[in-house]
Short mmCIF file of C-alpha atoms and ligand atoms in Angstrom, two decimals:
data_model
loop_
_atom_site.label_atom_id
_atom_site.label_comp_id
_atom_site.label_asym_id
_atom_site.label_seq_id
_atom_site.Cartn_x
_atom_site.Cartn_y
_atom_site.Cartn_z
CA MET A 1 -16.62 -14.96 -27.51
CA ASN A 2 -17.40 -13.14 -24.21
CA TYR A 3 -18.00 -9.46 -24.28
CA LEU A 4 -18.08 -7.23 -21.19
CA TYR A 5 -19.57 -3.73 -21.31
CA PRO A 6 -18.94 -1.52 -18.37
CA VAL A 7 -22.08 0.59 -17.98
CA PHE A 8 -22.36 3.81 -16.02
CA ASN A 9 -25.77 5.22 -15.06
CA THR A 10 -25.31 7.80 -17.83
CA THR A 11 -24.34 5.21 -20.50
CA SER A 12 -26.90 4.82 -23.38
CA LEU A 13 -27.71 1.21 -24.25
CA SER A 14 -30.03 2.09 -27.15
CA SER A 15 -27.79 0.53 -29.71
CA PHE A 16 -28.52 -2.89 -28.15
CA ASP A 17 -31.96 -3.92 -29.08
CA SER A 18 -32.36 -6.63 -26.49
CA PRO A 19 -35.26 -7.43 -24.20
CA TYR A 20 -32.68 -8.68 -21.68
CA LEU A 21 -31.59 -5.15 -21.07
CA GLU A 22 -35.04 -3.94 -20.14
CA GLY A 23 -35.08 -2.64 -16.64
CA PHE A 24 -31.21 -2.65 -16.44
CA LYS A 25 -30.17 0.60 -14.81
CA GLY A 26 -26.36 0.16 -14.59
CA LYS A 27 -26.34 0.42 -10.80
CA THR A 28 -23.06 -0.49 -9.13
CA GLY A 29 -22.58 -4.22 -9.40
CA GLU A 30 -25.80 -4.83 -11.36
CA VAL A 31 -25.36 -7.37 -14.16
CA ALA A 32 -27.41 -8.05 -17.37
CA PHE A 33 -26.56 -10.82 -19.82
CA PHE A 34 -27.61 -12.22 -23.16
CA ILE A 35 -26.39 -14.67 -25.81
CA ASP A 36 -26.70 -13.54 -29.43
CA GLY A 37 -27.52 -15.57 -32.47
CA GLU A 38 -23.81 -16.44 -32.99
CA ALA A 39 -23.52 -17.81 -29.41
CA ASN A 40 -21.54 -14.74 -28.29
CA ARG A 41 -22.13 -13.94 -24.65
CA HIS A 42 -22.64 -10.26 -23.73
CA TYR A 43 -22.26 -9.16 -20.16
CA PHE A 44 -23.30 -5.67 -19.01
CA LEU A 45 -21.70 -4.64 -15.66
CA GLY A 46 -23.19 -1.67 -13.86
CA LEU A 47 -20.79 0.80 -12.48
CA GLY A 48 -23.48 3.35 -11.42
CA ASP A 49 -22.22 6.95 -10.58
CA PRO A 50 -18.94 6.07 -8.94
CA LYS A 51 -17.87 7.84 -5.76
CA HIS A 52 -14.21 7.36 -6.53
CA HIS A 53 -11.83 5.45 -8.84
CA LEU A 54 -11.40 2.48 -6.45
CA GLU A 55 -15.08 1.77 -6.65
CA VAL A 56 -14.78 1.15 -10.39
CA ILE A 57 -11.62 -0.84 -10.02
CA GLN A 58 -13.08 -3.09 -7.39
CA THR A 59 -16.42 -3.64 -9.13
CA VAL A 60 -14.61 -4.80 -12.31
CA ARG A 61 -12.08 -6.83 -10.45
CA SER A 62 -14.68 -8.64 -8.36
CA PHE A 63 -17.04 -9.27 -11.24
CA ILE A 64 -14.31 -10.98 -13.48
CA PHE A 65 -12.75 -12.85 -10.56
CA LYS A 66 -16.16 -14.32 -9.51
CA GLN A 67 -17.18 -15.05 -13.17
CA LYS A 68 -13.77 -16.58 -14.13
CA GLU A 69 -15.32 -20.04 -14.94
CA ASN A 70 -18.01 -18.58 -17.18
CA LEU A 71 -15.47 -16.28 -18.89
CA SER A 72 -12.87 -18.98 -19.20
CA THR A 73 -12.53 -18.79 -22.96
CA GLY A 74 -11.42 -15.15 -22.64
CA VAL A 75 -13.24 -11.82 -22.43
CA LYS A 76 -13.18 -8.69 -24.59
CA ILE A 77 -13.95 -5.48 -22.80
CA LYS A 78 -15.80 -2.95 -24.92
CA PHE A 79 -16.29 0.62 -23.80
CA LEU A 80 -19.43 2.67 -24.15
CA GLY A 81 -18.03 5.93 -22.72
CA GLY A 82 -16.86 6.77 -19.21
CA GLN A 83 -13.41 7.99 -20.43
CA GLU A 84 -12.46 9.16 -17.02
CA TYR A 85 -12.57 5.65 -15.65
CA LEU A 86 -11.19 3.77 -18.60
CA SER A 87 -7.84 3.02 -17.01
CA ASP A 88 -9.59 2.02 -13.80
CA ILE A 89 -11.64 -0.57 -15.72
CA VAL A 90 -8.40 -1.89 -17.28
CA GLN A 91 -6.72 -1.96 -13.91
CA GLY A 92 -9.61 -3.77 -12.39
CA ALA A 93 -9.70 -6.31 -15.14
CA TYR A 94 -5.94 -7.06 -14.88
CA LEU A 95 -6.11 -7.31 -11.08
CA SER A 96 -8.83 -9.96 -11.38
CA ASP A 97 -6.37 -12.83 -11.94
CA TYR A 98 -4.73 -12.28 -8.64
CA SER A 99 -4.53 -15.45 -6.47
CA ILE A 100 -3.70 -15.65 -2.81
CA GLY A 101 -3.40 -19.40 -3.38
CA TYR A 102 -0.18 -19.28 -5.28
CA LEU A 103 1.40 -21.91 -3.06
CA LYS A 104 -1.24 -24.51 -3.81
CA GLY A 105 -0.44 -27.46 -6.07
CA GLU A 106 -3.42 -26.82 -8.23
CA GLN A 107 -3.64 -23.35 -9.62
CA LEU A 108 -6.76 -21.37 -10.67
CA GLU A 109 -7.33 -20.79 -14.30
CA PHE A 110 -8.04 -17.17 -15.40
CA PRO A 111 -9.55 -15.86 -18.58
CA SER A 112 -7.46 -13.93 -20.99
CA ILE A 113 -8.49 -10.26 -21.27
CA ASP A 114 -8.57 -8.04 -24.27
CA PHE A 115 -9.70 -4.40 -24.67
CA GLU A 116 -11.04 -2.20 -27.32
CA ALA A 117 -9.56 1.06 -26.05
CA ASP A 118 -6.72 3.59 -26.58
CA ALA A 119 -3.37 2.14 -25.87
CA SER A 120 -2.49 4.88 -23.40
CA ASP A 121 -5.45 4.10 -21.08
CA VAL A 122 -4.60 0.38 -21.32
CA GLU A 123 -1.04 1.02 -20.53
CA ARG A 124 -1.83 3.20 -17.56
CA GLY A 125 -4.19 0.61 -16.15
CA GLN A 126 -1.63 -2.12 -16.67
CA HIS A 127 1.17 -0.32 -14.93
CA PHE A 128 -0.97 0.11 -11.80
CA ALA A 129 -2.27 -3.48 -11.92
CA ARG A 130 1.22 -4.96 -12.36
CA ALA A 131 2.74 -3.00 -9.53
CA ILE A 132 -0.19 -3.50 -7.20
CA LYS A 133 -0.37 -7.20 -7.88
CA ARG A 134 3.34 -7.46 -7.24
CA ILE A 135 3.14 -5.84 -3.82
CA MET A 136 -0.16 -7.71 -2.98
CA ARG A 137 1.80 -10.89 -3.56
CA TRP A 138 4.59 -9.63 -1.21
CA GLY A 139 1.92 -8.81 1.42
CA ASP A 140 0.28 -12.17 1.20
CA ALA A 141 3.52 -14.09 1.13
CA PRO A 142 3.97 -16.08 4.45
CA GLY A 143 6.61 -14.83 6.89
CA ASN A 144 8.95 -17.71 6.20
CA HIS A 145 8.86 -16.95 2.43
CA LYS A 146 9.61 -13.27 2.93
CA THR A 147 12.52 -12.80 5.20
CA PRO A 148 14.13 -9.32 5.16
CA GLN A 149 16.71 -10.51 2.66
CA LYS A 150 14.07 -11.88 0.37
CA LEU A 151 11.95 -8.74 0.46
CA ALA A 152 15.04 -6.65 -0.25
CA GLU A 153 15.74 -8.93 -3.26
CA TRP A 154 12.19 -8.47 -4.53
CA ILE A 155 12.41 -4.68 -4.20
CA LYS A 156 15.80 -4.75 -6.00
CA ALA A 157 14.35 -6.93 -8.78
CA SER A 158 11.47 -4.55 -9.20
CA GLY A 159 13.86 -1.68 -9.47
CA GLU A 160 15.82 -3.47 -12.24
CA GLU A 161 12.66 -4.35 -14.09
CA ASN A 162 10.89 -1.05 -13.72
CA GLY A 163 13.68 1.56 -13.87
CA PHE A 164 14.51 2.79 -10.34
CA GLN A 165 17.72 2.27 -8.40
CA VAL A 166 17.87 0.23 -5.23
CA GLU A 167 20.70 0.23 -2.69
CA VAL A 168 20.61 -2.46 -0.01
CA PHE A 169 22.42 -1.93 3.30
CA ASP A 170 22.92 -5.34 5.02
CA LYS A 171 23.29 -5.83 8.77
CA ALA A 172 26.96 -4.86 8.74
CA ALA A 173 26.29 -1.78 6.72
CA CYS A 174 23.43 -0.78 9.08
CA GLU A 175 25.91 -1.22 11.95
CA ASN A 176 28.35 1.08 10.23
CA LEU A 177 25.52 3.64 9.76
CA GLY A 178 24.54 3.48 13.35
CA MET A 179 21.02 2.30 12.79
CA HIS A 180 20.66 1.06 16.35
CA ALA A 181 16.90 1.20 16.50
CA LEU A 182 16.44 -0.96 13.47
CA LEU A 183 19.25 -3.30 14.59
CA GLY A 184 17.67 -3.38 18.07
CA VAL A 185 14.28 -4.70 16.70
CA GLY A 186 16.25 -7.20 14.53
CA ARG A 187 18.16 -8.70 17.45
CA GLY A 188 15.42 -11.31 17.85
CA SER A 189 16.13 -12.76 14.55
CA ARG A 190 19.67 -13.95 14.14
CA GLU A 191 19.07 -15.98 11.04
CA ASN A 192 17.18 -13.32 9.26
CA PRO A 193 18.91 -10.00 10.09
CA PRO A 194 17.55 -6.58 9.13
CA VAL A 195 18.35 -4.77 5.95
CA PHE A 196 17.72 -1.18 4.92
CA CYS A 197 16.83 -0.21 1.34
CA VAL A 198 17.17 3.12 -0.28
CA LEU A 199 15.20 3.53 -3.65
CA LYS A 200 15.75 6.31 -6.08
CA TYR A 201 13.75 7.38 -9.00
CA THR A 202 14.72 10.56 -10.88
CA HIS A 203 13.32 12.50 -13.82
CA PRO A 204 15.48 15.06 -15.67
CA GLU A 205 12.67 17.65 -15.62
CA ALA A 206 11.83 17.18 -12.03
CA THR A 207 11.73 20.30 -9.86
CA LYS A 208 10.78 18.61 -6.60
CA THR A 209 11.91 15.60 -4.50
CA VAL A 210 9.53 13.62 -2.41
CA GLY A 211 10.77 11.20 0.31
CA LEU A 212 8.81 8.09 0.98
CA VAL A 213 9.44 5.90 4.03
CA GLY A 214 7.75 2.57 4.60
CA LYS A 215 7.63 0.12 7.54
CA GLY A 216 8.90 -3.26 6.41
CA VAL A 217 8.28 -5.72 9.33
CA THR A 218 8.09 -9.07 7.47
CA PHE A 219 6.57 -10.70 10.57
CA ASP A 220 5.55 -9.04 13.87
CA THR A 221 5.35 -11.50 16.80
CA GLY A 222 5.42 -8.53 19.22
CA GLY A 223 8.86 -9.73 20.37
CA VAL A 224 9.23 -10.33 24.16
CA SER A 225 6.02 -8.30 24.57
CA LEU A 226 4.47 -11.22 22.72
CA LYS A 227 1.20 -10.69 20.77
CA PRO A 228 -1.75 -12.86 21.60
CA GLY A 229 -2.01 -15.92 19.33
CA ASP A 230 -5.35 -15.14 17.67
CA ASN A 231 -4.87 -13.77 14.23
CA MET A 232 -1.17 -13.38 14.76
CA ASN A 233 -0.77 -15.13 11.32
CA TYR A 234 -2.01 -11.73 9.86
CA MET A 235 1.19 -10.06 11.12
CA LYS A 236 2.89 -11.25 7.97
CA SER A 237 1.24 -8.12 6.49
CA ASP A 238 3.22 -5.73 8.68
CA MET A 239 5.25 -4.60 5.61
CA GLY A 240 2.37 -2.90 3.81
CA GLY A 241 4.12 0.47 4.11
CA ALA A 242 7.28 -0.90 2.54
CA ALA A 243 5.17 -2.41 -0.24
CA ALA A 244 3.41 0.90 -0.89
CA VAL A 245 6.71 2.78 -1.25
CA ALA A 246 8.05 0.18 -3.68
CA GLY A 247 4.87 0.10 -5.61
CA THR A 248 4.72 3.82 -5.96
CA LEU A 249 8.28 3.95 -7.28
CA GLU A 250 7.35 1.29 -9.81
CA VAL A 251 4.33 3.18 -11.13
CA ALA A 252 6.15 6.54 -11.01
CA ALA A 253 8.91 5.00 -13.12
CA ARG A 254 6.54 3.36 -15.54
CA LEU A 255 4.47 6.49 -16.02
CA GLY A 256 7.63 8.66 -16.10
CA LEU A 257 6.38 11.04 -13.50
CA LYS A 258 8.24 14.39 -13.48
CA ILE A 259 9.38 14.04 -9.90
CA ASN A 260 12.38 12.77 -7.99
CA LEU A 261 11.58 10.14 -5.36
CA ILE A 262 13.77 8.78 -2.54
CA GLY A 263 12.32 5.74 -0.80
CA ALA A 264 13.66 4.50 2.52
CA ILE A 265 12.60 1.04 3.59
CA PRO A 266 13.78 -0.48 6.91
CA ILE A 267 13.12 -4.23 6.87
CA THR A 268 13.18 -6.60 9.80
CA GLU A 269 11.34 -9.29 11.59
CA ASN A 270 10.17 -8.70 15.09
CA CYS A 271 10.86 -12.05 16.80
CA ILE A 272 12.17 -13.48 20.00
CA ASP A 273 15.30 -15.22 21.01
CA SER A 274 17.83 -14.75 23.85
CA TYR A 275 19.32 -11.75 22.04
CA ALA A 276 15.97 -9.89 21.61
CA ILE A 277 15.52 -6.53 23.12
CA LYS A 278 13.38 -6.56 26.28
CA PRO A 279 10.91 -4.18 27.81
CA GLY A 280 12.73 -1.54 29.70
CA ASP A 281 15.79 -1.72 27.55
CA VAL A 282 17.31 1.55 26.38
CA ILE A 283 18.63 1.62 22.76
CA SER A 284 20.24 4.27 20.75
CA SER A 285 19.20 5.36 17.25
CA TYR A 286 20.59 6.76 13.94
CA SER A 287 19.63 10.26 15.23
CA GLY A 288 21.69 9.71 18.42
CA LYS A 289 18.60 10.02 20.59
CA THR A 290 18.15 7.26 23.20
CA ILE A 291 14.83 5.33 23.45
CA GLU A 292 13.38 3.46 26.34
CA VAL A 293 11.63 0.40 24.83
CA ILE A 294 8.56 0.01 27.07
CA ASN A 295 6.96 -2.45 24.70
CA THR A 296 8.77 -4.43 22.11
CA ASP A 297 5.49 -4.73 20.09
CA ALA A 298 5.77 -0.94 19.33
CA GLU A 299 8.64 -1.86 17.02
CA GLY A 300 7.48 -0.08 13.82
CA ARG A 301 8.11 3.39 15.27
CA LEU A 302 11.63 2.29 16.15
CA ILE A 303 12.63 1.17 12.77
CA LEU A 304 10.93 4.17 11.08
CA ALA A 305 12.75 6.46 13.47
CA ASP A 306 16.01 5.37 11.97
CA ALA A 307 14.74 5.54 8.39
CA LEU A 308 13.29 9.01 8.87
CA SER A 309 16.43 10.39 10.52
CA TYR A 310 18.56 8.77 7.81
CA ILE A 311 16.57 10.25 4.94
CA THR A 312 16.41 13.68 6.53
CA ASP A 313 20.12 13.59 7.24
CA LYS A 314 21.28 12.46 3.81
CA TYR A 315 18.69 14.04 1.41
CA HIS A 316 16.88 17.23 0.83
CA THR A 317 13.21 16.39 0.32
CA ASP A 318 10.47 18.97 -0.39
CA VAL A 319 7.87 16.57 1.07
CA LEU A 320 8.31 13.62 3.29
CA ILE A 321 5.62 10.96 3.74
CA ASP A 322 5.78 7.72 5.77
CA LEU A 323 3.40 4.88 5.58
CA ALA A 324 3.22 2.14 8.19
CA THR A 325 0.91 -0.57 9.60
CA LEU A 326 1.72 1.05 12.87
CA THR A 327 -1.10 0.73 15.41
CA GLY A 328 -4.26 -1.35 16.14
CA ASN A 329 -5.52 1.94 17.49
CA ALA A 330 -5.77 3.38 13.97
CA ILE A 331 -8.18 0.45 13.24
CA MET A 332 -10.11 1.18 16.45
CA ALA A 333 -10.49 4.80 15.42
CA LEU A 334 -11.23 4.58 11.81
CA GLY A 335 -12.03 0.86 10.95
CA TYR A 336 -10.91 -0.52 7.55
CA LYS A 337 -12.11 2.33 5.34
CA ALA A 338 -9.60 5.05 5.92
CA ALA A 339 -5.94 5.43 7.06
CA ALA A 340 -5.06 7.79 9.83
CA LEU A 341 -3.19 10.86 8.79
CA ILE A 342 -0.91 12.88 11.07
CA SER A 343 0.69 15.96 9.76
CA PRO A 344 1.24 19.42 11.14
CA ASN A 345 1.28 20.72 7.57
CA ASP A 346 -2.22 21.84 6.54
CA GLU A 347 -1.61 22.08 2.87
CA LEU A 348 -0.05 18.61 2.64
CA ALA A 349 -2.77 17.13 4.73
CA GLN A 350 -5.38 18.69 2.52
CA SER A 351 -3.74 17.47 -0.67
CA LEU A 352 -3.52 13.85 0.73
CA PHE A 353 -7.10 14.05 1.87
CA HIS A 354 -8.29 15.08 -1.57
CA ALA A 355 -6.08 12.51 -3.26
CA GLY A 356 -7.84 9.97 -0.96
CA LEU A 357 -11.37 11.07 -1.88
CA LYS A 358 -10.61 10.95 -5.50
CA THR A 359 -8.83 7.64 -5.54
CA GLY A 360 -10.92 5.95 -2.87
CA GLU A 361 -7.77 5.20 -0.76
CA LYS A 362 -9.06 7.50 1.94
CA VAL A 363 -7.18 9.19 4.71
CA TRP A 364 -8.55 10.96 7.77
CA ARG A 365 -6.63 13.56 9.73
CA MET A 366 -6.04 13.02 13.36
CA PRO A 367 -4.80 15.67 15.82
CA HIS A 368 -1.08 16.50 15.77
CA TRP A 369 -0.76 18.96 18.69
CA ASP A 370 2.34 18.93 20.82
CA GLU A 371 0.30 18.17 23.89
CA TYR A 372 0.37 14.56 22.75
CA LYS A 373 4.10 14.48 22.89
CA ASP A 374 4.08 14.57 26.75
CA ALA A 375 3.08 10.89 26.75
CA LEU A 376 6.48 10.01 25.28
CA LYS A 377 8.66 11.47 27.98
CA SER A 378 10.99 8.99 29.62
CA ASP A 379 12.69 9.22 32.97
CA ILE A 380 15.79 7.44 31.79
CA ALA A 381 16.09 8.10 28.08
CA ASP A 382 15.33 10.86 25.55
CA LEU A 383 11.98 9.31 24.88
CA LYS A 384 10.01 6.15 25.30
CA ASN A 385 8.36 4.10 22.63
CA LEU A 386 5.02 3.79 24.39
CA ALA A 387 2.78 6.04 26.35
CA GLY A 388 1.49 4.60 29.61
CA SER A 389 -2.02 4.06 28.53
CA PRO A 390 -3.40 2.62 25.22
CA ILE A 391 -5.58 5.64 24.43
CA GLY A 392 -4.68 7.94 21.50
CA GLY A 393 -2.22 5.25 20.33
CA ALA A 394 -2.12 6.22 16.67
CA ILE A 395 -1.47 9.85 17.48
CA ASN A 396 1.17 9.04 20.03
CA ALA A 397 2.94 6.88 17.48
CA GLY A 398 2.86 9.69 14.99
CA LYS A 399 4.24 12.15 17.58
CA PHE A 400 6.97 9.63 18.25
CA LEU A 401 7.97 9.68 14.59
CA GLN A 402 7.94 13.42 14.46
CA GLU A 403 10.87 13.45 16.86
CA PHE A 404 13.02 11.98 14.13
CA ILE A 405 12.28 14.11 11.12
CA ARG A 406 14.69 17.00 11.93
CA GLU A 407 11.85 19.47 11.83
CA HIS A 408 10.97 18.77 8.25
CA GLN A 409 8.30 21.31 7.35
CA ALA A 410 6.21 19.14 5.08
CA TRP A 411 5.87 15.68 6.67
CA ALA A 412 2.91 13.35 6.87
CA HIS A 413 2.50 9.98 8.51
CA LEU A 414 -0.08 7.52 7.28
CA ASP A 415 -1.09 4.73 9.64
CA ILE A 416 -2.41 2.09 7.26
CA ALA A 417 -2.90 -0.73 9.77
CA GLY A 418 -6.54 -1.01 8.78
CA THR A 419 -6.33 -0.45 5.08
CA ALA A 420 -3.34 -2.52 3.96
CA PHE A 421 -4.89 -5.88 4.68
CA MET A 422 -8.52 -6.75 4.61
CA ASP A 423 -11.39 -9.00 3.56
CA SER A 424 -11.75 -9.47 -0.24
CA GLU A 425 -13.29 -11.74 -2.84
CA PHE A 426 -9.98 -13.58 -3.15
CA GLY A 427 -10.57 -15.81 -0.18
CA SER A 428 -12.11 -16.21 3.28
CA MET A 429 -8.97 -14.89 5.00
CA LYS A 430 -7.83 -11.27 4.91
CA SER A 431 -5.45 -10.33 2.12
CA ALA A 432 -3.20 -7.55 0.97
CA THR A 433 -4.80 -4.51 -0.73
CA GLY A 434 -1.78 -2.69 -2.11
CA PHE A 435 -3.15 0.42 -0.33
CA GLY A 436 -1.16 3.63 -0.88
CA VAL A 437 0.07 3.37 -4.39
CA ARG A 438 -3.01 4.91 -6.04
CA LEU A 439 -3.16 7.53 -3.33
CA LEU A 440 0.47 8.50 -3.65
CA VAL A 441 0.58 8.53 -7.41
CA GLU A 442 -2.58 10.76 -7.39
CA TYR A 443 -1.02 13.09 -4.81
CA LEU A 444 2.26 13.27 -7.00
CA GLU A 445 0.26 13.95 -10.13
CA SER A 446 -1.87 16.63 -8.38
CA GLN A 447 1.38 18.33 -7.56
CA GLY A 448 2.25 18.51 -11.28
CA ALA A 449 4.49 15.41 -11.47
N1 BES B 1 2.07 -4.11 13.58
C1 BES B 1 1.33 -3.70 14.74
C2 BES B 1 0.17 -2.87 14.43
C3 BES B 1 -1.04 -3.53 13.72
C4 BES B 1 -2.08 -4.04 14.47
C5 BES B 1 -1.05 -3.60 12.29
C6 BES B 1 -3.07 -4.65 13.80
C7 BES B 1 -2.08 -4.26 11.69
C8 BES B 1 -3.18 -4.77 12.44
C9 BES B 1 2.28 -2.86 15.56
O1 BES B 1 3.65 -3.15 15.41
C10 BES B 1 1.90 -3.07 16.99
O2 BES B 1 2.02 -4.16 17.42
N2 BES B 1 1.34 -1.96 17.56
C11 BES B 1 0.85 -2.14 18.91
C12 BES B 1 1.39 -0.94 19.63
C13 BES B 1 1.18 -1.01 21.05
C14 BES B 1 2.11 -1.98 21.73
C15 BES B 1 1.41 0.42 21.57
C16 BES B 1 -0.62 -2.14 18.87
O3 BES B 1 -1.20 -1.47 18.02
O4 BES B 1 -1.25 -2.86 19.64
ZN1 ZN B 2 4.23 -4.67 16.89
ZN1 ZN B 3 4.26 -4.03 13.65
#
């Protein structure tokens, strides 16, 4: 049998009388190992003094993934304390059998995992791992395997399995609603038209409703304002916001959080054919505002505009948060370690910031002042989708979205372009992270949900 002991720098190992543990300090990622007289293998994995929950999850996930051959007969995880991080250890362990190579003929073998722990901690870790693995798979699915229809089906299936409602508006229904901005972006994809999903999770004791909006571009070529070819393959990940929203509803439903959630997910490809919108076109939107499309590659803000004005038109929400892989500029500003946060509401911004520090899914606030709005003035329409110059792009994009929230008083925008898809132990290419679920669930729980 293989045993794995997570060790924090405060954990006592005095009960193990083994010379192999001499000098082992339990520093993050440090490993000690011995085989006992009955051929049992004992692994000690250092978790140090964690800065946040994600560090624990990732250390465990990465260790088991990398050791999968040595652990092939199965692993039993034994806890020596660290109660606060127990469900993270479970989560990390269950995430370790994720594979980005699921379309290969030959599949990797993963060890079975067992725990000696309270059922409630194990369950919590499992709920997160299941939801996050599900949405990582969506993120890593190639564009031709996740058309808008397919992604909507996956969201619907998750709703049925996990206990939230999903309403899917097809192209005709979007036309009836007047979702001209979403439909405009979708014009370049006649075979795979846009859809709009509304997700609902309710709890009988809930006193608050939170709206969550996620960008669901299943592939972003840039449209007629075509992107350069290098790394364009990664634009299959342009639905990380949609994934985060669906994943959050899954975990909220599984944990039975005392909150009502309304999710709004506009889904489309951003492709090119003769019907596609062109730079300079003026389109309408659900809100009635007209938009001059300066650059068809700034498509995320167009589809979010419709989703934000739809949700603020149809529902009362106490808090409204959107998540989107919206701008390369957010990556230029913050790299891959934090999402850009834009919100005029100090309290909400603070709560999200603290939820980020605690979970490790960090967000950093950018300016939100109205001076930035000037860049969106158009001579021929109510506003344009792109400022003249590429500077301050993440902020400008956020200010654009703010035009569609009907003056909602507690709105936050998270640009997750850098955090939704990045390098990992799973392969040499970048892969989906599931960013946002842990952050949002922590935020909801911190608000008493
Ligand atoms: N999906 C991209 C943003 C993106 C870039 C996400 C890199 C993940 C990694 C978005 O639709 C886009 O193309 N944004 C443009 C906006 C520009 C035309 C104002 C960008 O960031 O270059
Ligand atoms: Zn784009
Ligand atoms: Zn995009």
